[in-house]
Coordinates of N, CA and C in Angstrom, one line a residue:
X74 N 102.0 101.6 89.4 CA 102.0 101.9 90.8 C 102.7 103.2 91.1
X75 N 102.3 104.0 92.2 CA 103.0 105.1 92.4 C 102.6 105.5 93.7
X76 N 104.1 105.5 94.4 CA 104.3 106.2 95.6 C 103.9 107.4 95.6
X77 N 103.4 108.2 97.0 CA 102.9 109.9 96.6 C 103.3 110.1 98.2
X78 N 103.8 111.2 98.6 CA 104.2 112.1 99.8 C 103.8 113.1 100.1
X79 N 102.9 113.9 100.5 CA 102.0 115.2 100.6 C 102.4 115.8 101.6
X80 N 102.6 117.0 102.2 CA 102.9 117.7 103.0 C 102.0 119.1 103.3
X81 N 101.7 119.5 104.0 CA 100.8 120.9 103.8 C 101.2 121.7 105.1
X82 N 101.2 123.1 104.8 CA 101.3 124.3 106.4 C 100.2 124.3 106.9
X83 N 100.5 123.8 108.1 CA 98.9 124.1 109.2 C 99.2 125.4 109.5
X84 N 97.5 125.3 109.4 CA 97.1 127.7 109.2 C 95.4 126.9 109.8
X85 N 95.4 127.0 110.9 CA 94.1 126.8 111.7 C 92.9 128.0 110.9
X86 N 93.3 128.7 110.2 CA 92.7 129.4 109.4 C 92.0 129.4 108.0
X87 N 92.5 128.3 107.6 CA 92.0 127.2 106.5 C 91.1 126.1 106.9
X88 N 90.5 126.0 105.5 CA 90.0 124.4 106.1 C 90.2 123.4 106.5
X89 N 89.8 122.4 106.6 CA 90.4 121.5 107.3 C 91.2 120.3 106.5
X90 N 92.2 119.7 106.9 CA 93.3 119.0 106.1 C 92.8 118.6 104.9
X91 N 91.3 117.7 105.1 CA 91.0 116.8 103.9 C 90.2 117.9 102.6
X92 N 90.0 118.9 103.0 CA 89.8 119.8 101.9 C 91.1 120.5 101.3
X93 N 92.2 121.2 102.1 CA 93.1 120.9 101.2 C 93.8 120.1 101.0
X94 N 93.9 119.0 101.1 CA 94.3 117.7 100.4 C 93.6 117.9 99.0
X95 N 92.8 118.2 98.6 CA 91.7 117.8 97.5 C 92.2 118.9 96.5
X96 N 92.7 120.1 96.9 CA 93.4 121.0 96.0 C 95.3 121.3 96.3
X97 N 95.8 121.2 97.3 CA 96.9 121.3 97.3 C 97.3 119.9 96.7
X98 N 97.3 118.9 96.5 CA 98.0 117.8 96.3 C 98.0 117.4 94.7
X99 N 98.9 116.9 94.0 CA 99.1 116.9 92.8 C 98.2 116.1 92.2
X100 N 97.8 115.1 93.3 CA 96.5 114.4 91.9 C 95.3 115.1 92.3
X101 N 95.1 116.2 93.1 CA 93.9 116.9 93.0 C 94.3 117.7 91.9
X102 N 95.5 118.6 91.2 CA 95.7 119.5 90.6 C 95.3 118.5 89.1
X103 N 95.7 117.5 89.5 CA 95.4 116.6 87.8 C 94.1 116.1 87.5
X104 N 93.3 116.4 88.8 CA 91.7 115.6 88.6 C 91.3 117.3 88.3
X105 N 91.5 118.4 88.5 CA 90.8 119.5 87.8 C 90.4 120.7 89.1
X106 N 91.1 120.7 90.8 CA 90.3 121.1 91.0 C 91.2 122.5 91.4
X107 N 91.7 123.0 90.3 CA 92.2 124.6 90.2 C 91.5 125.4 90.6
X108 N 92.0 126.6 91.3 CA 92.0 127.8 91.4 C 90.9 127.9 92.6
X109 N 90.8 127.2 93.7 CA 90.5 127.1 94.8 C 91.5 127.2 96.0
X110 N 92.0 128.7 96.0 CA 93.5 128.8 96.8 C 94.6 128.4 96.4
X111 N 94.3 128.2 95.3 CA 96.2 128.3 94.8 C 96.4 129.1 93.1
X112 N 97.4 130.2 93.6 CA 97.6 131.0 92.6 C 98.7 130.7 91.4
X113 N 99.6 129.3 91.7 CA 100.3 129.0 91.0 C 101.2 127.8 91.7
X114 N 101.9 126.9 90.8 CA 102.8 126.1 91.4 C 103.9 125.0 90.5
X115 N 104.4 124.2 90.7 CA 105.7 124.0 89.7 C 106.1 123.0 90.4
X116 N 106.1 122.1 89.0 CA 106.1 120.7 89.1 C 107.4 120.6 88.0
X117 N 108.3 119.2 88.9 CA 109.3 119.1 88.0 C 109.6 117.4 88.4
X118 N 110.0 116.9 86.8 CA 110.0 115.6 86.8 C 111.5 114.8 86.5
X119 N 112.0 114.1 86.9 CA 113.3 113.8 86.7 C 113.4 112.2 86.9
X120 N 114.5 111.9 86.6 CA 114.7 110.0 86.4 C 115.6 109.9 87.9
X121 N 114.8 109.3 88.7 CA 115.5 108.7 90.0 C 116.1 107.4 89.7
X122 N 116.4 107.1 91.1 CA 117.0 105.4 91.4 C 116.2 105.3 92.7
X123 N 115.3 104.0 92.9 CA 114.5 104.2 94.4 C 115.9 103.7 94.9
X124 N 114.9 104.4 96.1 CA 115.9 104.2 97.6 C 115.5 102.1 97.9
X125 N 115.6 102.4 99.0 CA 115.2 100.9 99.4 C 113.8 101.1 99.6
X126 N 113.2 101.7 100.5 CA 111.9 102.4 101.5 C 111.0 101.9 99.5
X127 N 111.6 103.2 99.1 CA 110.5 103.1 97.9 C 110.8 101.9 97.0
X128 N 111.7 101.1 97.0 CA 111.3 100.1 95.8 C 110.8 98.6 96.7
X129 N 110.2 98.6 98.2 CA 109.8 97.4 98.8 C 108.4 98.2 98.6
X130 N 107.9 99.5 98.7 CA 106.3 99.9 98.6 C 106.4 99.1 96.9
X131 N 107.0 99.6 96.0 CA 106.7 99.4 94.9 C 107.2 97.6 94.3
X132 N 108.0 96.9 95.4 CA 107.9 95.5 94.4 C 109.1 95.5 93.9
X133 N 110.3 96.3 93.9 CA 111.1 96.4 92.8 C 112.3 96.6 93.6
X134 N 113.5 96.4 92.6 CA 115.2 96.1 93.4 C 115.5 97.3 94.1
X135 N 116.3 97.7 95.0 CA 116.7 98.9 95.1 C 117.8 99.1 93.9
X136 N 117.5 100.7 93.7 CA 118.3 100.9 92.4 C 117.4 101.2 91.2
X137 N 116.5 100.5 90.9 CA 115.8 100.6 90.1 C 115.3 101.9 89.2
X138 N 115.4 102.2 88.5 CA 114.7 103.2 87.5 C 113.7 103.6 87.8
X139 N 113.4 104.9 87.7 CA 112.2 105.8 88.2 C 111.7 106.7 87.6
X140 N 110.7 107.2 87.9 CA 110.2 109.1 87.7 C 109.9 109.1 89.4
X141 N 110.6 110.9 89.0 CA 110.2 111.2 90.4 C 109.8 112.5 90.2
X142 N 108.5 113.0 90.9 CA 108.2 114.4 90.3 C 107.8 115.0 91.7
X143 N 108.4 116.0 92.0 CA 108.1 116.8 92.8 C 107.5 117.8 92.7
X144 N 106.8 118.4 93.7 CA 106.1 119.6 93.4 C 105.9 120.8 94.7
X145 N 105.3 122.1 94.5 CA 105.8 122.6 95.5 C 104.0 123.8 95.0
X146 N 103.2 124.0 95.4 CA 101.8 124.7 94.9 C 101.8 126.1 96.9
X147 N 101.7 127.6 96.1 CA 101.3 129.0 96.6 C 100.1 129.1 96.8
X148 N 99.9 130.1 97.8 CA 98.8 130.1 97.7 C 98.3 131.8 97.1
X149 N 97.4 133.1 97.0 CA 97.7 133.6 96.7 C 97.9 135.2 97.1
X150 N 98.7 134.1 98.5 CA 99.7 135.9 98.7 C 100.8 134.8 98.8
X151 N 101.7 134.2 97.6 CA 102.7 133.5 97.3 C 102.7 133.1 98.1
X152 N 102.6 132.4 99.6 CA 103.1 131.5 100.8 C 102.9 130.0 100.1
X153 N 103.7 129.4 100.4 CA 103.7 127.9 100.2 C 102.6 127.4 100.9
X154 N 102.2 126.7 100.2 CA 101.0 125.9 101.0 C 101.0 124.2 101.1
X155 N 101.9 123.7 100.2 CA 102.1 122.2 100.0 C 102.9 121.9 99.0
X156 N 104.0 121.1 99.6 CA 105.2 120.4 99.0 C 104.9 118.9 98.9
X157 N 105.5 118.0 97.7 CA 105.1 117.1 97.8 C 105.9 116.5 96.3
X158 N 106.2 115.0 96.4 CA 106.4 113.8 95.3 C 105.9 113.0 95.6
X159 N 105.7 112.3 94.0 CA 105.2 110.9 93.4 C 106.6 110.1 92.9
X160 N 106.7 108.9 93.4 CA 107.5 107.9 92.4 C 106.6 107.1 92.1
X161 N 107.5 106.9 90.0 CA 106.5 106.6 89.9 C 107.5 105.0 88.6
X162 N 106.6 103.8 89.0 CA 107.4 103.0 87.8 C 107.6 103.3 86.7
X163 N 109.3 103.5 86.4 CA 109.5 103.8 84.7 C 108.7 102.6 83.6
X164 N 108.9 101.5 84.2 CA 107.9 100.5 83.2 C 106.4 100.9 82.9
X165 N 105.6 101.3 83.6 CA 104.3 101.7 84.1 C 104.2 103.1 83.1
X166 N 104.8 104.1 83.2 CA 104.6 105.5 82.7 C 104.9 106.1 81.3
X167 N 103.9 106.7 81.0 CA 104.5 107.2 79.6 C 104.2 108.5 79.4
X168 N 104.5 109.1 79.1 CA 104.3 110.8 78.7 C 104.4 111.2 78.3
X169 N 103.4 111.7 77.6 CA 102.8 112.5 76.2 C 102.4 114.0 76.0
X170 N 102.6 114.4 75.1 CA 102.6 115.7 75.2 C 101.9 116.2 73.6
X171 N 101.0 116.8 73.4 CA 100.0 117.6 72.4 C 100.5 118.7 71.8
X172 N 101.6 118.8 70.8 CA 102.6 120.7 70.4 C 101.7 121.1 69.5
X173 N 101.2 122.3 69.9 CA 101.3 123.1 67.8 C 100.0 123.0 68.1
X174 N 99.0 123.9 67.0 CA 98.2 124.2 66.5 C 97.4 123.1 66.1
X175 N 96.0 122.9 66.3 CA 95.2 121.5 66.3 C 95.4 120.5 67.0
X176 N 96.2 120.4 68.1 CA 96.6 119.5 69.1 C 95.5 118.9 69.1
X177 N 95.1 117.1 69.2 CA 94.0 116.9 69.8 C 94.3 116.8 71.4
X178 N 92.9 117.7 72.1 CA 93.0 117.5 73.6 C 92.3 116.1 74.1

């Protein structure tokens, strides 16, 4: 299970929320859909303790063990365009990584 928080700058000049939702938000950037207004952005992952708020959405004590990954995606004349985190169950999650030469993708 995993909580998610989205946030985006209204610019009546863009499209409309639910289009970028679909590219600013981190599980749009993980379903593939790059380089549709955003030039760059930076994601960082770290071991929380839920608050209360987040461990009654997720089922679990307050206190509890976490990932918490934030993120923060430009657009590209650098302006921020959407800030945002996931918590996510440390039981639930695992994370893998491909090094070196012949990695299978």
């Amino acid at each position: 299970a995993i909580v998610s928080r989205e946030y985006l700058v209204y610019d009546p000049r863009r499209p409309i929320v639910e289009a970028e939702l679909q590219i600013t938000s981190f599980q749009g950037l993980l379903q593939g859909h790059r380089n549709r207004g955003l030039r760059h952005g930076c994601a960082s992952i770290e071991a929380v303790n839920l608050s209360a708020e987040e461990a009654a959405w997720l089922h679990l004590p307050t206190g509890t063990a976490a990932f918490g990954v934030e993120h923060v995606f430009h657009d590209f004349a650098d302006k921020p365009v959407s800030w945002g985190w996931l918590i996510c169950r440390a039981d639930r999650v695992r994370l893998t990584a491909q090094i070196g030469a012949g990695a299978q993708e």
